Coordinates of C-alpha atoms in Angstrom, one line a residue:
A888 CA 5.3 129.8 -4.8
F889 CA 5.5 128.7 -8.2
F890 CA 2.5 126.4 -9.8
V891 CA 2.9 123.4 -12.5
N892 CA -0.7 122.4 -12.7
D893 CA -1.6 120.6 -9.4
T894 CA 2.1 120.9 -8.4
A895 CA 3.4 124.0 -5.7
F896 CA 7.2 124.5 -5.2
L897 CA 7.8 126.8 -2.1
A898 CA 11.0 128.8 -1.3
T899 CA 11.6 128.5 2.3
G900 CA 14.1 129.3 5.1
F901 CA 15.6 125.7 4.7
G902 CA 15.4 124.9 1.0
V903 CA 12.5 123.7 -1.5
V904 CA 9.0 122.0 -0.9
K905 CA 7.1 120.0 -3.2
L906 CA 3.6 119.7 -2.6
D907 CA 0.8 117.6 -4.6
M908 CA -1.8 120.5 -4.0
R909 CA -4.7 118.4 -5.2
R910 CA -4.0 115.7 -2.6
G911 CA -2.5 118.0 -0.3
E912 CA 0.5 115.8 0.3
F913 CA 4.4 116.7 0.7
I914 CA 6.3 114.7 -2.6
S915 CA 9.6 115.8 -1.6
T916 CA 11.6 118.5 0.7
T917 CA 15.0 119.3 -0.1
F918 CA 17.3 120.7 2.7
T919 CA 19.7 123.2 0.9
R920 CA 21.1 124.4 4.5
L921 CA 20.9 127.6 2.5
K922 CA 18.2 130.5 2.6
T923 CA 15.8 129.9 -0.5
Y924 CA 14.5 132.5 -2.1
S925 CA 12.7 131.8 -5.1
V926 CA 12.2 128.5 -6.8
V927 CA 10.5 127.8 -10.9
V928 CA 10.3 125.1 -12.9
F929 CA 12.0 126.2 -16.4
D930 CA 13.5 123.8 -19.2
G931 CA 12.5 120.6 -17.4
K932 CA 14.7 121.6 -14.5
I933 CA 13.7 122.6 -10.8
W934 CA 15.8 126.0 -10.5
A935 CA 16.4 127.4 -6.7
A936 CA 17.7 130.9 -6.1
T937 CA 19.6 130.7 -2.6
E938 CA 22.0 133.0 -0.6
G939 CA 24.5 130.6 -2.1
G940 CA 23.8 131.0 -5.9
V941 CA 21.4 129.4 -8.0
F942 CA 21.0 125.5 -8.2
S943 CA 19.2 123.0 -10.5
V944 CA 18.1 120.0 -10.4
N945 CA 15.9 117.4 -13.2
N946 CA 12.2 117.8 -12.5
A947 CA 12.4 113.5 -13.3
P948 CA 11.6 112.2 -9.9
R949 CA 11.5 108.8 -10.7
T950 CA 15.0 109.1 -11.6
V951 CA 16.5 111.9 -9.6
N952 CA 16.2 111.9 -5.8
L953 CA 15.0 115.8 -5.5
A954 CA 15.4 115.6 -1.6
D955 CA 19.0 114.8 -1.8
F956 CA 20.8 118.3 -2.2
G957 CA 24.0 116.5 -3.4
N958 CA 22.0 116.2 -6.8
W959 CA 21.7 119.6 -7.7
E960 CA 24.1 121.4 -9.5
K961 CA 25.2 125.1 -8.9
S962 CA 24.5 127.2 -12.0
T963 CA 27.3 129.5 -13.6
N964 CA 24.8 130.3 -16.1
W965 CA 23.3 133.3 -15.3
T966 CA 21.6 134.0 -18.5
V967 CA 19.1 131.2 -18.5
W968 CA 17.7 132.0 -14.9
S969 CA 17.9 135.9 -15.2
R970 CA 15.2 136.0 -17.9
H971 CA 12.4 134.7 -15.3
E972 CA 10.7 137.4 -13.4
S973 CA 10.5 135.0 -10.5
F974 CA 14.3 135.5 -10.1
T975 CA 14.7 139.5 -10.8
N976 CA 12.6 140.7 -8.0

Protein backbone atom coordinates (compact mmCIF):
# COMPACT_ATOMS: atom_id res chain seq x y z
CA ALA A 1 0.00 0.00 0.00
CA PHE A 2 1.01 3.57 -0.63
CA PHE A 3 -0.48 6.41 1.45
CA VAL A 4 -1.08 10.07 0.64
CA ASN A 5 -2.66 11.79 3.63
CA ASP A 6 -5.93 9.88 4.28
CA THR A 7 -5.87 8.04 0.94
CA ALA A 8 -4.47 4.54 0.45
CA PHE A 9 -3.51 3.09 -2.92
CA LEU A 10 -3.44 -0.71 -3.02
CA ALA A 11 -1.76 -2.92 -5.61
CA THR A 12 -3.76 -6.11 -6.10
CA GLY A 13 -3.87 -9.17 -8.31
CA PHE A 14 -6.53 -7.46 -10.44
CA GLY A 15 -5.41 -3.82 -10.49
CA VAL A 16 -5.36 -0.71 -8.29
CA VAL A 17 -7.75 0.22 -5.49
CA LYS A 18 -7.95 3.76 -4.09
CA LEU A 19 -9.43 4.05 -0.56
CA ASP A 20 -10.48 6.93 1.67
CA MET A 21 -9.13 5.73 5.02
CA ARG A 22 -10.87 8.40 7.08
CA ARG A 23 -14.34 7.55 5.73
CA GLY A 24 -13.65 3.86 5.16
CA GLU A 25 -14.88 4.12 1.56
CA PHE A 26 -13.68 2.94 -1.84
CA ILE A 27 -12.85 5.89 -4.08
CA SER A 28 -12.08 3.91 -7.23
CA THR A 29 -11.04 0.52 -8.52
CA THR A 30 -9.06 0.07 -11.72
CA PHE A 31 -9.26 -3.40 -13.24
CA THR A 32 -6.02 -3.69 -15.22
CA ARG A 33 -6.37 -7.37 -16.20
CA LEU A 34 -2.71 -7.48 -15.16
CA LYS A 35 -1.21 -8.55 -11.87
CA THR A 36 -0.20 -5.30 -10.15
CA TYR A 37 2.88 -5.47 -7.94
CA SER A 38 3.27 -1.94 -6.63
CA VAL A 39 1.62 1.47 -6.77
CA VAL A 40 2.91 4.94 -5.88
CA VAL A 41 1.88 8.55 -6.34
CA PHE A 42 4.68 10.64 -7.77
CA ASP A 43 4.81 13.90 -9.68
CA GLY A 44 1.00 14.27 -9.76
CA LYS A 45 0.43 10.82 -11.22
CA ILE A 46 -0.52 7.37 -9.97
CA TRP A 47 2.09 4.85 -11.12
CA ALA A 48 1.46 1.11 -11.18
CA ALA A 49 4.09 -1.58 -11.76
CA THR A 50 2.35 -4.53 -13.39
CA GLU A 51 3.33 -7.78 -15.06
CA GLY A 52 2.82 -5.95 -18.36
CA GLY A 53 4.97 -2.91 -17.57
CA VAL A 54 4.62 0.39 -15.73
CA PHE A 55 1.49 2.46 -16.29
CA SER A 56 0.51 5.93 -15.08
CA VAL A 57 -2.50 8.22 -14.96
CA ASN A 58 -2.98 11.78 -13.72
CA ASN A 59 -4.19 11.76 -10.12
CA ALA A 60 -7.07 14.11 -10.96
CA PRO A 61 -10.29 12.13 -10.42
CA ARG A 62 -12.52 15.08 -11.32
CA THR A 63 -11.01 15.30 -14.80
CA VAL A 64 -9.89 11.71 -15.45
CA ASN A 65 -11.81 8.48 -14.91
CA LEU A 66 -9.22 6.57 -12.87
CA ALA A 67 -11.26 3.36 -13.08
CA ASP A 68 -10.95 3.22 -16.89
CA PHE A 69 -7.64 1.50 -17.60
CA GLY A 70 -7.83 2.93 -21.12
CA ASN A 71 -6.88 6.30 -19.58
CA TRP A 72 -3.62 4.91 -18.19
CA GLU A 73 -0.48 5.20 -20.32
CA LYS A 74 2.30 2.65 -20.52
CA SER A 75 5.59 4.25 -19.53
CA THR A 76 8.76 3.94 -21.52
CA ASN A 77 10.65 6.40 -19.27
CA TRP A 78 12.17 3.94 -16.81
CA THR A 79 14.35 6.53 -15.07
CA VAL A 80 11.32 8.28 -13.55
CA TRP A 81 9.95 5.33 -11.61
CA SER A 82 13.15 3.35 -10.99
CA ARG A 83 14.32 6.02 -8.52
CA HIS A 84 11.36 5.31 -6.25
CA GLU A 85 12.06 2.68 -3.60
CA SER A 86 8.66 0.98 -3.95
CA PHE A 87 9.54 -0.09 -7.47
CA THR A 88 13.03 -1.31 -6.63
CA ASN A 89 11.96 -4.07 -4.22
